[in-house]
mmCIF file of C-alpha atoms in Angstrom:
data_model
loop_
_atom_site.group_PDB
_atom_site.id
_atom_site.type_symbol
_atom_site.label_atom_id
_atom_site.label_comp_id
_atom_site.label_asym_id
_atom_site.label_seq_id
_atom_site.Cartn_x
_atom_site.Cartn_y
_atom_site.Cartn_z
ATOM 1 C CA UNK A 1 -8.054 1.080 16.153
ATOM 2 C CA UNK A 2 -4.303 1.211 14.393
ATOM 3 C CA UNK A 3 -3.551 -2.098 15.967
ATOM 4 C CA UNK A 4 -7.058 -3.978 15.210
ATOM 5 C CA UNK A 5 -6.641 -2.539 11.163
ATOM 6 C CA UNK A 6 -3.178 -4.001 11.081
ATOM 7 C CA UNK A 7 -4.356 -7.452 12.629
ATOM 8 C CA UNK A 8 -6.659 -7.582 9.768
ATOM 9 C CA UNK A 9 -4.601 -6.754 7.070
ATOM 10 C CA UNK A 10 -4.064 -8.271 3.633
ATOM 11 C CA UNK A 11 -0.652 -6.600 2.832
ATOM 12 C CA UNK A 12 -0.631 -6.968 -0.806
ATOM 13 C CA UNK A 13 2.910 -7.555 -2.509
ATOM 14 C CA UNK A 14 3.509 -6.033 -5.728
ATOM 15 C CA UNK A 15 6.457 -7.795 -6.528
ATOM 16 C CA UNK A 16 8.578 -4.541 -6.477
ATOM 17 C CA UNK A 17 10.293 -3.435 -3.274
ATOM 18 C CA UNK A 18 7.863 -0.959 -1.387
ATOM 19 C CA UNK A 19 9.575 1.669 0.594
ATOM 20 C CA UNK A 20 7.087 3.310 3.370
ATOM 21 C CA UNK A 21 7.870 6.847 4.779
ATOM 22 C CA UNK A 22 5.392 7.224 7.400
ATOM 23 C CA UNK A 23 5.423 8.068 11.393
ATOM 24 C CA UNK A 24 3.696 7.435 14.891
ATOM 25 C CA UNK A 25 2.850 11.312 15.838
ATOM 26 C CA UNK A 26 0.272 12.969 13.960
ATOM 27 C CA UNK A 27 1.208 16.327 12.214
ATOM 28 C CA UNK A 28 4.095 17.115 10.392
ATOM 29 C CA UNK A 29 7.438 15.165 10.908
ATOM 30 C CA UNK A 30 9.082 15.972 7.471
ATOM 31 C CA UNK A 31 7.530 12.829 5.309
ATOM 32 C CA UNK A 32 7.072 14.604 2.251
ATOM 33 C CA UNK A 33 10.720 15.677 1.856
ATOM 34 C CA UNK A 34 12.042 12.593 2.905
ATOM 35 C CA UNK A 35 9.903 11.005 0.291
ATOM 36 C CA UNK A 36 11.405 13.607 -2.441
ATOM 37 C CA UNK A 37 14.705 12.679 -1.195
ATOM 38 C CA UNK A 38 14.799 9.026 -1.684
ATOM 39 C CA UNK A 39 12.988 9.784 -4.878
ATOM 40 C CA UNK A 40 15.805 12.114 -5.928
ATOM 41 C CA UNK A 41 18.872 9.344 -4.647
ATOM 42 C CA UNK A 42 16.964 6.642 -6.713
ATOM 43 C CA UNK A 43 16.740 8.496 -10.102
ATOM 44 C CA UNK A 44 19.963 9.438 -9.884
ATOM 45 C CA UNK A 45 21.122 5.611 -9.095
ATOM 46 C CA UNK A 46 18.919 4.976 -12.546
ATOM 47 C CA UNK A 47 15.900 3.515 -10.863
ATOM 48 C CA UNK A 48 12.221 4.227 -11.580
ATOM 49 C CA UNK A 49 10.625 5.346 -8.911
ATOM 50 C CA UNK A 50 7.331 5.591 -8.695
ATOM 51 C CA UNK A 51 5.389 7.266 -5.320
ATOM 52 C CA UNK A 52 1.928 6.757 -3.772
ATOM 53 C CA UNK A 53 0.183 8.713 -1.202
ATOM 54 C CA UNK A 54 -3.322 9.131 0.010
ATOM 55 C CA UNK A 55 -3.696 12.935 -1.393
ATOM 56 C CA UNK A 56 -4.736 14.096 2.078
ATOM 57 C CA UNK A 57 -7.264 16.882 1.616
ATOM 58 C CA UNK A 58 -7.869 16.494 -1.816
ATOM 59 C CA UNK A 59 -11.499 15.436 -3.375
ATOM 60 C CA UNK A 60 -10.738 12.733 -5.664
ATOM 61 C CA UNK A 61 -12.103 9.142 -4.877
ATOM 62 C CA UNK A 62 -10.591 7.227 -7.640
ATOM 63 C CA UNK A 63 -6.761 6.379 -8.175
ATOM 64 C CA UNK A 64 -5.305 9.119 -10.113
ATOM 65 C CA UNK A 65 -1.618 9.351 -11.709
ATOM 66 C CA UNK A 66 -1.444 12.982 -10.907
ATOM 67 C CA UNK A 67 -0.639 15.338 -13.623
ATOM 68 C CA UNK A 68 0.768 18.856 -12.524
ATOM 69 C CA UNK A 69 -0.662 20.424 -15.843
ATOM 70 C CA UNK A 70 -4.359 19.338 -15.399
ATOM 71 C CA UNK A 71 -4.567 18.089 -11.936
ATOM 72 C CA UNK A 72 -4.631 20.686 -8.771
ATOM 73 C CA UNK A 73 -4.207 20.655 -5.279
ATOM 74 C CA UNK A 74 -7.974 20.663 -4.346
ATOM 75 C CA UNK A 75 -8.627 17.664 -6.772
ATOM 76 C CA UNK A 76 -5.151 15.552 -5.566
ATOM 77 C CA UNK A 77 -4.083 17.611 -2.174
ATOM 78 C CA UNK A 78 -1.308 19.807 -2.301
ATOM 79 C CA UNK A 79 1.665 16.967 -0.811
ATOM 80 C CA UNK A 80 0.904 15.115 -4.215
ATOM 81 C CA UNK A 81 1.242 17.711 -6.395
ATOM 82 C CA UNK A 82 4.453 18.793 -5.112
ATOM 83 C CA UNK A 83 5.586 15.274 -5.206
ATOM 84 C CA UNK A 84 4.311 14.671 -8.455
ATOM 85 C CA UNK A 85 7.376 17.122 -9.689
ATOM 86 C CA UNK A 86 10.098 14.895 -8.759
ATOM 87 C CA UNK A 87 8.540 11.191 -9.540
ATOM 88 C CA UNK A 88 5.325 9.615 -10.831
ATOM 89 C CA UNK A 89 3.003 9.936 -8.210
ATOM 90 C CA UNK A 90 -0.625 8.092 -7.541
ATOM 91 C CA UNK A 91 -3.067 9.488 -5.426
ATOM 92 C CA UNK A 92 -5.417 6.641 -4.199
ATOM 93 C CA UNK A 93 -7.727 5.687 -1.473
ATOM 94 C CA UNK A 94 -6.484 2.144 -2.596
ATOM 95 C CA UNK A 95 -2.846 1.374 -1.940
ATOM 96 C CA UNK A 96 -3.114 -1.873 -3.020
ATOM 97 C CA UNK A 97 -4.673 -0.882 -6.413
ATOM 98 C CA UNK A 98 -2.216 1.988 -6.850
ATOM 99 C CA UNK A 99 0.575 -0.099 -6.459
ATOM 100 C CA UNK A 100 -0.798 -2.586 -9.012
ATOM 101 C CA UNK A 101 -1.063 0.182 -11.655
ATOM 102 C CA UNK A 102 2.521 2.011 -10.919
ATOM 103 C CA UNK A 103 4.263 -1.338 -11.497
ATOM 104 C CA UNK A 104 2.048 -1.506 -14.919
ATOM 105 C CA UNK A 105 3.215 1.805 -15.675
ATOM 106 C CA UNK A 106 7.201 0.275 -14.925
ATOM 107 C CA UNK A 107 7.503 1.439 -11.512
ATOM 108 C CA UNK A 108 10.905 -0.218 -10.570
ATOM 109 C CA UNK A 109 10.359 1.158 -6.495
ATOM 110 C CA UNK A 110 7.185 2.144 -4.822
ATOM 111 C CA UNK A 111 8.033 4.923 -2.047
ATOM 112 C CA UNK A 112 4.897 5.250 0.091
ATOM 113 C CA UNK A 113 4.051 8.981 1.386
ATOM 114 C CA UNK A 114 2.496 7.792 4.945
ATOM 115 C CA UNK A 115 0.745 4.532 5.138
ATOM 116 C CA UNK A 116 2.399 3.088 7.823
ATOM 117 C CA UNK A 117 -0.479 2.277 9.846
ATOM 118 C CA UNK A 118 -2.144 1.228 6.374
ATOM 119 C CA UNK A 119 -2.313 -3.001 6.039
ATOM 120 C CA UNK A 120 -3.463 -3.098 2.527
ATOM 121 C CA UNK A 121 0.008 -2.533 1.259
ATOM 122 C CA UNK A 122 3.319 -4.385 2.480
ATOM 123 C CA UNK A 123 6.327 -2.964 2.582
ATOM 124 C CA UNK A 124 9.616 -4.338 2.773
ATOM 125 C CA UNK A 125 11.700 -1.297 4.256
ATOM 126 C CA UNK A 126 9.859 1.360 6.640
ATOM 127 C CA UNK A 127 11.296 4.559 7.791
ATOM 128 C CA UNK A 128 9.549 6.567 10.961
ATOM 129 C CA UNK A 129 10.033 10.099 11.126
ATOM 130 C CA UNK A 130 10.286 11.964 14.458
ATOM 131 C CA UNK A 131 10.534 16.033 14.930
ATOM 132 C CA UNK A 132 13.488 15.809 17.483
ATOM 133 C CA UNK A 133 12.334 19.060 19.154
ATOM 134 C CA UNK A 134 8.814 17.462 20.369
ATOM 135 C CA UNK A 135 10.068 13.708 20.254
ATOM 136 C CA UNK A 136 7.046 11.742 20.949
ATOM 137 C CA UNK A 137 5.408 14.038 23.579
ATOM 138 C CA UNK A 138 3.772 12.715 26.495
ATOM 139 C CA UNK A 139 4.101 8.860 24.483
ATOM 140 C CA UNK A 140 0.223 8.738 24.796
ATOM 141 C CA UNK A 141 -1.821 7.762 21.895
ATOM 142 C CA UNK A 142 -4.867 9.811 20.571
ATOM 143 C CA UNK A 143 -7.176 11.802 22.177
ATOM 144 C CA UNK A 144 -4.742 11.613 25.255
ATOM 145 C CA UNK A 145 -1.366 12.573 23.380
ATOM 146 C CA UNK A 146 -0.078 12.878 19.812
ATOM 147 C CA UNK A 147 0.576 9.343 18.657
ATOM 148 C CA UNK A 148 -1.521 7.004 16.210
ATOM 149 C CA UNK A 149 -0.021 3.839 18.194
ATOM 150 C CA UNK A 150 2.155 3.198 20.892
ATOM 151 C CA UNK A 151 5.686 4.120 20.141
ATOM 152 C CA UNK A 152 7.093 0.513 21.232
ATOM 153 C CA UNK A 153 4.645 -1.234 18.546
ATOM 154 C CA UNK A 154 5.529 1.220 15.769
ATOM 155 C CA UNK A 155 9.264 0.910 16.388
ATOM 156 C CA UNK A 156 8.720 -2.767 16.120
ATOM 157 C CA UNK A 157 7.341 -2.316 12.729
ATOM 158 C CA UNK A 158 9.982 -0.302 10.950
ATOM 159 C CA UNK A 159 13.735 -0.626 10.239
ATOM 160 C CA UNK A 160 14.799 2.924 10.922
ATOM 161 C CA UNK A 161 14.109 6.010 12.527
ATOM 162 C CA UNK A 162 15.121 9.366 11.029
ATOM 163 C CA UNK A 163 15.134 12.144 13.492
ATOM 164 C CA UNK A 164 14.936 15.419 12.064
ATOM 165 C CA UNK A 165 16.318 18.696 13.618
ATOM 166 C CA UNK A 166 19.237 20.374 14.083
ATOM 167 C CA UNK A 167 22.398 18.335 15.585
ATOM 168 C CA UNK A 168 21.862 19.345 19.005
ATOM 169 C CA UNK A 169 18.209 18.719 19.221
ATOM 170 C CA UNK A 170 18.765 15.393 17.804
ATOM 171 C CA UNK A 171 21.446 14.537 19.973
ATOM 172 C CA UNK A 172 19.369 15.263 22.854
ATOM 173 C CA UNK A 173 16.490 13.516 22.046
ATOM 174 C CA UNK A 174 18.101 10.347 20.895
ATOM 175 C CA UNK A 175 20.523 10.342 24.046
ATOM 176 C CA UNK A 176 17.104 10.726 26.269
ATOM 177 C CA UNK A 177 15.639 7.705 24.655
ATOM 178 C CA UNK A 178 18.450 5.464 23.509
ATOM 179 C CA UNK A 179 16.779 4.493 20.702
ATOM 180 C CA UNK A 180 19.727 3.121 19.161
ATOM 181 C CA UNK A 181 19.308 0.087 21.157
ATOM 182 C CA UNK A 182 15.600 -0.776 19.707
ATOM 183 C CA UNK A 183 15.874 0.286 15.577
ATOM 184 C CA UNK A 184 18.264 1.602 13.356
ATOM 185 C CA UNK A 185 18.708 5.477 13.801
ATOM 186 C CA UNK A 186 19.674 7.881 11.065
ATOM 187 C CA UNK A 187 19.679 12.019 11.418
ATOM 188 C CA UNK A 188 18.372 14.702 9.242
ATOM 189 C CA UNK A 189 18.000 18.056 8.834
ATOM 190 C CA UNK A 190 15.485 20.319 6.630
ATOM 191 C CA UNK A 191 17.979 22.480 4.617
ATOM 192 C CA UNK A 192 16.144 25.538 2.911
ATOM 193 C CA UNK A 193 17.372 26.372 -0.596
ATOM 194 C CA UNK A 194 18.761 30.022 -1.484
ATOM 195 C CA UNK A 195 15.894 31.302 -3.278
ATOM 196 C CA UNK A 196 15.098 34.841 -2.193
ATOM 197 C CA UNK A 197 18.069 35.632 -0.444
ATOM 198 C CA UNK A 198 18.159 38.151 -3.012
ATOM 199 C CA UNK A 199 15.584 40.473 -1.220
ATOM 200 C CA UNK A 200 18.156 41.114 1.156
ATOM 201 C CA UNK A 201 16.765 43.296 4.077
ATOM 202 C CA UNK A 202 12.951 43.658 2.293
ATOM 203 C CA UNK A 203 10.523 43.077 4.622
ATOM 204 C CA UNK A 204 8.460 40.030 4.117
ATOM 205 C CA UNK A 205 4.651 38.801 5.467
ATOM 206 C CA UNK A 206 5.396 35.114 5.457
ATOM 207 C CA UNK A 207 2.573 32.553 5.783
ATOM 208 C CA UNK A 208 2.330 28.799 5.977
ATOM 209 C CA UNK A 209 0.101 25.744 6.387
ATOM 210 C CA UNK A 210 2.035 23.095 7.364
ATOM 211 C CA UNK A 211 1.837 20.833 10.284
ATOM 212 C CA UNK A 212 4.664 23.120 12.311
ATOM 213 C CA UNK A 213 4.000 26.776 10.890
ATOM 214 C CA UNK A 214 6.267 28.381 13.373
ATOM 215 C CA UNK A 215 9.184 25.938 11.998
ATOM 216 C CA UNK A 216 8.960 28.174 8.836
ATOM 217 C CA UNK A 217 9.402 31.150 10.449
ATOM 218 C CA UNK A 218 12.417 29.889 12.067
ATOM 219 C CA UNK A 219 13.653 28.576 8.847
ATOM 220 C CA UNK A 220 13.082 32.296 7.254
ATOM 221 C CA UNK A 221 15.060 33.977 9.916
ATOM 222 C CA UNK A 222 17.876 32.010 9.470
ATOM 223 C CA UNK A 223 18.133 32.286 5.996
ATOM 224 C CA UNK A 224 18.055 36.045 6.541
ATOM 225 C CA UNK A 225 14.824 37.001 6.029
ATOM 226 C CA UNK A 226 13.052 40.344 7.531
ATOM 227 C CA UNK A 227 10.076 38.849 8.831
ATOM 228 C CA UNK A 228 7.740 41.672 9.295
ATOM 229 C CA UNK A 229 4.638 39.379 9.469
ATOM 230 C CA UNK A 230 3.996 35.968 10.122
ATOM 231 C CA UNK A 231 0.425 33.880 9.494
ATOM 232 C CA UNK A 232 -0.070 30.408 10.921
ATOM 233 C CA UNK A 233 -2.736 28.716 8.862
ATOM 234 C CA UNK A 234 -4.238 25.635 10.120
ATOM 235 C CA UNK A 235 -2.671 22.429 7.981
ATOM 236 C CA UNK A 236 -3.485 22.328 4.362
ATOM 237 C CA UNK A 237 -6.138 25.120 5.065
ATOM 238 C CA UNK A 238 -7.234 26.276 1.438
ATOM 239 C CA UNK A 239 -5.768 29.322 0.384
ATOM 240 C CA UNK A 240 -8.584 30.935 -0.920
ATOM 241 C CA UNK A 241 -9.073 33.848 -3.486
ATOM 242 C CA UNK A 242 -10.514 36.090 -0.498
ATOM 243 C CA UNK A 243 -7.622 35.166 1.670
ATOM 244 C CA UNK A 244 -5.175 35.966 -0.711
ATOM 245 C CA UNK A 245 -6.708 39.059 -1.405
ATOM 246 C CA UNK A 246 -6.453 40.195 2.072
ATOM 247 C CA UNK A 247 -2.654 39.096 2.425
ATOM 248 C CA UNK A 248 -2.255 40.850 -0.469
ATOM 249 C CA UNK A 249 -3.693 44.383 0.057
ATOM 250 C CA UNK A 250 -1.664 44.129 3.743
ATOM 251 C CA UNK A 251 1.568 43.454 1.474
ATOM 252 C CA UNK A 252 0.918 46.474 -0.736
ATOM 253 C CA UNK A 253 -0.036 48.646 2.104
ATOM 254 C CA UNK A 254 3.041 48.352 4.261
ATOM 255 C CA UNK A 255 5.393 47.648 1.057
ATOM 256 C CA UNK A 256 6.022 43.438 1.909
ATOM 257 C CA UNK A 257 6.947 40.639 0.094
ATOM 258 C CA UNK A 258 4.600 37.814 0.400
ATOM 259 C CA UNK A 259 6.081 34.627 0.863
ATOM 260 C CA UNK A 260 5.296 30.967 1.808
ATOM 261 C CA UNK A 261 6.244 26.969 1.475
ATOM 262 C CA UNK A 262 6.573 24.994 -1.676
ATOM 263 C CA UNK A 263 3.727 22.678 -0.138
ATOM 264 C CA UNK A 264 1.606 25.712 0.468
ATOM 265 C CA UNK A 265 2.787 27.295 -2.952
ATOM 266 C CA UNK A 266 0.866 24.074 -4.508
ATOM 267 C CA UNK A 267 -2.371 25.291 -2.688
ATOM 268 C CA UNK A 268 -2.302 28.770 -4.336
ATOM 269 C CA UNK A 269 -4.910 29.640 -7.022
ATOM 270 C CA UNK A 270 -3.246 29.838 -10.430
ATOM 271 C CA UNK A 271 -3.153 33.847 -10.623
ATOM 272 C CA UNK A 272 -1.511 34.270 -7.608
ATOM 273 C CA UNK A 273 1.552 31.615 -8.391
ATOM 274 C CA UNK A 274 3.788 34.540 -9.796
ATOM 275 C CA UNK A 275 3.152 36.392 -7.028
ATOM 276 C CA UNK A 276 4.162 34.753 -4.121
ATOM 277 C CA UNK A 277 7.571 33.923 -3.774
ATOM 278 C CA UNK A 278 8.235 29.916 -2.633
ATOM 279 C CA UNK A 279 11.097 28.580 0.108
ATOM 280 C CA UNK A 280 11.596 25.220 -0.829
ATOM 281 C CA UNK A 281 13.375 22.727 1.719
ATOM 282 C CA UNK A 282 14.858 19.551 1.362
ATOM 283 C CA UNK A 283 15.600 16.626 3.586
ATOM 284 C CA UNK A 284 19.605 15.919 4.291
ATOM 285 C CA UNK A 285 20.769 12.784 6.096
ATOM 286 C CA UNK A 286 24.092 13.545 8.390
ATOM 287 C CA UNK A 287 25.270 9.826 7.130
ATOM 288 C CA UNK A 288 23.469 7.641 4.387
ATOM 289 C CA UNK A 289 25.699 4.274 5.248
ATOM 290 C CA UNK A 290 23.753 2.276 7.232
ATOM 291 C CA UNK A 291 20.755 3.254 4.963
ATOM 292 C CA UNK A 292 22.381 2.801 1.839
ATOM 293 C CA UNK A 293 23.340 -0.656 3.324
ATOM 294 C CA UNK A 294 19.663 -1.646 3.666
ATOM 295 C CA UNK A 295 19.003 -0.468 0.702
ATOM 296 C CA UNK A 296 21.707 -2.945 -1.150
ATOM 297 C CA UNK A 297 20.474 -5.711 1.289
ATOM 298 C CA UNK A 298 16.750 -5.544 -0.483
ATOM 299 C CA UNK A 299 18.690 -5.442 -4.084
ATOM 300 C CA UNK A 300 18.148 -1.585 -4.107
ATOM 301 C CA UNK A 301 21.772 -0.496 -4.612
ATOM 302 C CA UNK A 302 22.341 3.348 -5.133
ATOM 303 C CA UNK A 303 25.744 2.764 -5.706
#
């Protein structure tokens, strides 16, 4: 299905560089943290990046420039709300239209969060994110496996693969598949910020509704949190008043602190945001040399 869509695509070119951060697997692979990482890198270099995303699970049907003060996750999706804190962000079902509007609004670079299988908007540079702990699974396409499209075809359309995990996980994955022979490769890790370490040994009730919730539990333990209870929610599961009241009642009964991810925090009802500790993570690459060289080749120098 993905190949048919791509073959029929128009690939609109907006007149500024477009950088796509996508994946071949379904589920969480670190796309959003890497888009944040790129936005911060370009901003630091003096560029004006804008972000274009689908607004997954948001109910907006029209193209919207996200305003964190006026919009909520129910309308624009949790990822878009989070991204808008770092760079101007557009939620759309028509990426070509959003690209046009972003350029009119002053965008010098467009960062495409997902959209690797969307033929409506052409991109100049594409990154494929891969969780090194699970790789490409059984290498089969949905519904027989976890892939949106065959690995060989996906790699042929991208310039870089970002393997995300610990150094050992990344090396094992890359050595097994010898991907360096087919595509540029960079290695990344999701590194938590130090928020919340002041809790010391105080027990917490943690919850996460991300692609792989178990990774958040591992992160908390690596940071030294005392995880008394962990609740794995569905990906992007709504954090309703009823659900939060249940978490709060259990936390109060057992003297636990409520903790969640930065992405989940974007879905919290407004009256709960001061009651739940948020633990953000940031993507870091082990070596930017090859990526920065490609940016420079495309006229997007970050020096």
